Amino acid sequence: MNRVQLAEFLKDRRARVGPAEAGLPVGVRRRTPGLRREEVAQLAGISVDYYARLEQGRGPHPSRQVLSALGRALRLFEDERAYLFRLAGEQPGPPAGASRVVPAGIMHLLERLDDTPAFVIDAKYDLLAWNQMAIRLMGEPPAERNMIWNAFCGPMPIGPGASAEFRSFADESVADLRAASVRYPDDEGIRALIERLHAASPEFTRRWNQHHVCVRRTTVKTLTHPQYGELELECQVLHADDSGQRVVFYTAAPGSRTADVLCGLRERAGV
């Protein structure tokens, strides 16, 4: 365990995380950037004294559970998380889990995309955030925010008469979920979703038992709009960070009818 470098690393990363990024109120003016020690301790579920001793280079050997909690509290990327473990004399285990906290920078990106429908999903396809153009194109998000659950158990679940595109989405999303279940073996949310789907959908179980594995990437999607009919969109997928989150953008070929429709939706939004 390298106590000196561990202390320096914790102090440096604490200074780089703003309270808003960690889901904390900004409050009064701060004398130093980043989080306070007591805020890191609170987020990690450890005592302030314990954390202070780690930053002073005189703390005890932290357990793997404490290291994982610190990695989440300090919003470490996967390489940084592995480095933290090794500084403490531990081998890094699987990724900490599929985060549901959308980074402030990604939220800012969604707000700035005033001409492109975009939204954020996590590793199990929960819809976490979206912009106004996404609402203009697809309507308000449903009460059930999981896209895979809606595909198999929603108001219009997949069946024998489903389109080739819908079947392809179902196949790819199940294969993607299987990959996520291995990447995040301790994630309770992923495990619970898989159990719910097995109990409710034979179509899901059939696909799951095929053991296909993939990570969803860019594709072409046909969407039926209630006013403008069928629209052909390029679905671009940006892997936001090591937490499994992805930003999905819908774009259209320049000069196409779909591009004209998106332009009209933007103007209707008054942006």
Coordinates of C-alpha atoms in Angstrom, one line a residue:
M1 CA 0.0 0.0 0.0
N2 CA 1.5 3.3 -1.1
R3 CA 0.0 5.7 1.6
V4 CA 1.6 8.8 0.3
Q5 CA 0.5 8.5 -3.3
L6 CA -2.9 7.3 -2.2
A7 CA -3.3 10.4 -0.1
E8 CA -2.2 12.7 -3.0
F9 CA -4.5 10.9 -5.5
L10 CA -7.6 11.3 -3.2
K11 CA -6.9 15.0 -2.6
D12 CA -6.4 15.7 -6.3
R13 CA -9.6 13.9 -7.4
R14 CA -11.6 15.4 -4.6
A15 CA -10.7 18.9 -5.8
R16 CA -11.8 18.0 -9.4
V17 CA -15.4 17.0 -8.5
G18 CA -17.9 19.8 -8.1
P19 CA -20.8 19.4 -5.7
A20 CA -23.4 19.6 -8.6
E21 CA -21.7 16.7 -10.3
A22 CA -22.0 14.6 -7.2
G23 CA -25.7 15.5 -6.7
L24 CA -25.0 17.8 -3.8
P25 CA -26.3 21.3 -3.3
V26 CA -23.7 24.0 -4.2
G27 CA -24.6 26.1 -1.2
V28 CA -22.5 29.0 -0.1
R29 CA -19.3 30.1 -1.7
R30 CA -16.5 27.6 -1.2
R31 CA -13.0 28.5 -0.3
T32 CA -11.5 25.7 -2.3
P33 CA -12.6 23.9 -5.5
G34 CA -14.2 20.5 -5.4
L35 CA -15.8 18.5 -2.6
R36 CA -15.2 18.9 1.1
R37 CA -13.8 15.9 3.0
E38 CA -17.0 15.4 4.9
E39 CA -18.9 15.3 1.6
V40 CA -16.7 12.6 0.2
A41 CA -17.1 10.7 3.4
Q42 CA -20.9 11.1 3.2
L43 CA -21.1 9.9 -0.4
A44 CA -18.8 6.9 0.4
G45 CA -20.6 5.9 3.6
I46 CA -17.6 6.2 5.8
S47 CA -16.6 8.4 8.7
V48 CA -15.1 11.8 8.2
D49 CA -12.2 10.9 10.5
Y50 CA -11.5 7.7 8.5
Y51 CA -11.4 9.6 5.2
A52 CA -9.3 12.4 6.7
R53 CA -6.6 9.9 7.8
L54 CA -6.5 8.4 4.3
E55 CA -5.8 11.9 2.9
Q56 CA -3.1 12.5 5.6
G57 CA -1.3 9.3 4.6
R58 CA -1.8 7.6 8.0
G59 CA -5.0 5.7 7.5
P60 CA -5.5 1.9 7.8
H61 CA -5.6 -0.4 4.8
P62 CA -9.0 0.3 3.2
S63 CA -11.1 -2.6 2.3
R64 CA -12.3 -3.3 -1.3
Q65 CA -15.7 -2.2 -0.3
V66 CA -14.4 1.2 0.9
L67 CA -12.3 1.6 -2.3
S68 CA -15.3 0.9 -4.5
A69 CA -17.3 3.4 -2.5
L70 CA -14.6 6.0 -2.9
G71 CA -14.4 5.4 -6.6
R72 CA -18.1 6.1 -6.9
A73 CA -18.0 9.2 -4.6
L74 CA -15.1 10.7 -6.6
R75 CA -16.7 9.7 -9.9
L76 CA -13.5 7.9 -11.1
F77 CA -13.2 6.6 -14.6
E78 CA -12.4 2.9 -14.9
D79 CA -8.6 3.5 -15.3
E80 CA -8.6 5.8 -12.3
R81 CA -10.6 3.3 -10.2
A82 CA -8.0 0.5 -11.1
Y83 CA -5.2 2.9 -10.1
L84 CA -6.9 3.6 -6.8
F85 CA -7.1 -0.1 -6.0
R86 CA -3.5 -0.7 -6.9
L87 CA -2.3 2.2 -4.7
A88 CA -4.1 0.5 -1.8
G89 CA -2.4 -2.8 -2.6
E90 CA -5.4 -4.4 -4.1
Q91 CA -6.2 -5.9 -7.6
P92 CA -9.1 -4.1 -9.2
G93 CA -12.2 -6.2 -9.5
P94 CA -15.1 -5.7 -12.0
P95 CA -16.4 -2.2 -12.6
A96 CA -18.3 -0.7 -9.7
G97 CA -21.6 -0.7 -11.4
A98 CA -23.8 1.0 -14.0
S99 CA -24.2 4.5 -12.8
R100 CA -27.5 6.4 -13.0
V101 CA -26.0 9.8 -12.4
V102 CA -25.7 11.7 -15.7
P103 CA -22.5 13.9 -15.6
A104 CA -23.1 17.6 -15.7
G105 CA -21.1 17.9 -18.9
I106 CA -23.5 15.4 -20.7
M107 CA -26.5 17.3 -19.4
H108 CA -25.0 20.5 -20.8
L109 CA -24.5 18.8 -24.1
L110 CA -28.1 17.7 -24.3
E111 CA -29.2 21.3 -23.6
R112 CA -27.0 22.7 -26.4
L113 CA -28.2 20.2 -29.0
D114 CA -31.2 22.3 -30.0
D115 CA -31.5 20.8 -33.5
T116 CA -30.8 17.1 -32.7
P117 CA -33.0 14.7 -30.7
A118 CA -30.8 13.1 -28.1
F119 CA -31.2 11.1 -24.9
V120 CA -29.1 9.2 -22.4
I121 CA -29.5 5.5 -21.4
D122 CA -27.6 3.4 -18.9
A123 CA -26.2 -0.1 -19.3
K124 CA -29.6 -1.7 -18.8
Y125 CA -31.4 0.7 -21.2
D126 CA -33.0 2.9 -18.5
L127 CA -33.8 6.3 -20.0
L128 CA -32.0 8.8 -17.7
A129 CA -32.2 12.1 -19.5
W130 CA -33.4 13.7 -22.8
N131 CA -33.6 17.0 -24.6
Q132 CA -36.6 19.0 -25.9
M133 CA -36.0 17.8 -29.5
A134 CA -36.3 14.2 -28.4
I135 CA -39.7 15.1 -26.9
R136 CA -40.7 16.9 -30.1
L137 CA -39.8 13.8 -32.1
M138 CA -41.0 10.9 -29.9
G139 CA -43.3 12.5 -27.3
E140 CA -43.0 12.5 -23.5
P141 CA -41.1 9.6 -22.1
P142 CA -43.3 6.7 -20.9
A143 CA -43.9 6.0 -17.2
E144 CA -41.8 2.8 -17.6
R145 CA -38.4 4.2 -18.5
N146 CA -36.7 0.9 -19.5
M147 CA -36.5 0.5 -23.2
I148 CA -36.0 -3.3 -23.2
W149 CA -38.9 -3.8 -20.8
N150 CA -41.1 -1.7 -23.1
A151 CA -40.0 -3.8 -26.1
F152 CA -41.0 -7.1 -24.6
C153 CA -43.7 -6.2 -22.0
G154 CA -45.0 -2.7 -23.0
P155 CA -48.3 -1.8 -24.5
M156 CA -47.1 -3.1 -27.9
P157 CA -44.7 -5.9 -27.1
I158 CA -42.7 -7.8 -29.8
G159 CA -44.6 -10.7 -31.4
P160 CA -44.5 -12.9 -34.5
G161 CA -45.8 -10.0 -36.7
A162 CA -43.1 -7.5 -35.6
S163 CA -41.1 -5.6 -38.2
A164 CA -37.6 -6.7 -39.1
E165 CA -36.3 -3.5 -37.5
F166 CA -38.1 -4.1 -34.2
R167 CA -36.9 -7.7 -34.2
S168 CA -33.3 -6.5 -34.8
F169 CA -33.6 -4.0 -31.9
A170 CA -34.9 -6.8 -29.6
D171 CA -32.0 -9.1 -30.6
E172 CA -29.4 -6.5 -30.2
S173 CA -30.7 -5.1 -26.9
V174 CA -30.8 -8.6 -25.3
A175 CA -27.3 -9.3 -26.5
D176 CA -26.2 -5.9 -25.1
L177 CA -27.9 -6.6 -21.8
R178 CA -26.1 -9.9 -21.6
A179 CA -22.7 -8.2 -22.1
A180 CA -23.7 -5.6 -19.4
S181 CA -24.6 -8.4 -16.9
V182 CA -21.0 -9.8 -17.2
R183 CA -19.3 -6.4 -17.1
Y184 CA -21.3 -5.5 -14.0
P185 CA -21.8 -8.8 -12.2
D186 CA -22.8 -7.2 -8.9
D187 CA -25.3 -4.7 -10.3
E188 CA -28.6 -5.4 -8.6
G189 CA -30.6 -3.3 -11.1
I190 CA -29.4 -5.4 -14.0
R191 CA -30.0 -8.6 -12.2
A192 CA -33.5 -7.6 -11.2
L193 CA -34.4 -6.5 -14.7
I194 CA -33.3 -9.8 -16.2
E195 CA -35.4 -11.7 -13.6
R196 CA -38.5 -9.6 -14.4
L197 CA -38.1 -10.1 -18.1
H198 CA -37.6 -13.9 -17.7
A199 CA -40.8 -14.1 -15.6
A200 CA -42.9 -11.9 -18.0
S201 CA -41.6 -12.6 -21.6
P202 CA -41.0 -15.9 -23.3
E203 CA -39.7 -13.9 -26.3
F204 CA -37.0 -12.4 -24.1
T205 CA -36.1 -15.8 -22.6
R206 CA -35.8 -17.3 -26.1
R207 CA -33.3 -14.6 -27.1
W208 CA -31.4 -14.7 -23.8
N209 CA -30.9 -18.5 -24.2
Q210 CA -29.2 -17.9 -27.5
H211 CA -26.2 -16.4 -25.6
H212 CA -25.5 -13.7 -28.2
V213 CA -23.3 -10.8 -27.0
C214 CA -22.8 -7.4 -28.5
V215 CA -22.5 -3.7 -27.6
R216 CA -25.1 -1.5 -29.4
R217 CA -23.5 1.0 -31.9
T218 CA -24.6 3.2 -34.8
T219 CA -27.5 2.0 -36.9
V220 CA -30.3 3.3 -39.1
K221 CA -33.8 3.5 -37.5
T222 CA -37.2 4.1 -39.1
L223 CA -39.6 6.0 -36.8
T224 CA -43.3 6.6 -37.4
H225 CA -44.3 10.1 -36.4
P226 CA -48.0 10.8 -35.8
Q227 CA -48.0 13.8 -38.0
Y228 CA -45.1 13.3 -40.5
G229 CA -45.3 9.5 -41.0
E230 CA -42.2 7.4 -41.5
L231 CA -38.8 9.1 -40.9
E232 CA -35.5 7.5 -41.6
L233 CA -32.9 8.5 -38.9
E234 CA -29.3 7.7 -38.3
C235 CA -29.0 6.5 -34.7
Q236 CA -25.5 7.5 -33.5
V237 CA -24.4 6.1 -30.1
L238 CA -21.7 7.8 -28.0
H239 CA -20.3 5.8 -25.1
A240 CA -20.2 8.6 -22.5
D241 CA -17.9 7.1 -19.8
D242 CA -16.9 3.9 -18.1
S243 CA -20.2 3.7 -16.1
G244 CA -22.0 2.2 -19.1
Q245 CA -24.0 5.3 -20.0
R246 CA -24.6 6.1 -23.7
V247 CA -25.8 9.2 -25.4
V248 CA -28.0 8.4 -28.4
F249 CA -28.4 11.0 -31.2
Y250 CA -30.9 11.0 -34.0
T251 CA -29.7 12.7 -37.2
A252 CA -30.8 12.8 -40.8
A253 CA -29.0 13.0 -44.1
P254 CA -28.7 16.6 -45.3
G255 CA -31.4 17.5 -47.8
S256 CA -33.6 14.6 -46.9
R257 CA -37.3 14.8 -46.0
T258 CA -36.4 13.7 -42.5
A259 CA -33.9 16.5 -42.2
D260 CA -36.7 19.0 -43.2
V261 CA -39.0 17.5 -40.6
L262 CA -36.3 17.9 -37.9
C263 CA -35.8 21.5 -38.9
G264 CA -39.5 22.1 -38.7
L265 CA -39.7 20.5 -35.2
R266 CA -36.8 22.8 -34.1
E267 CA -38.7 25.9 -35.3
R268 CA -41.9 24.7 -33.6
A269 CA -39.9 24.4 -30.4
G270 CA -39.1 28.1 -30.7
V271 CA -35.4 27.6 -30.5

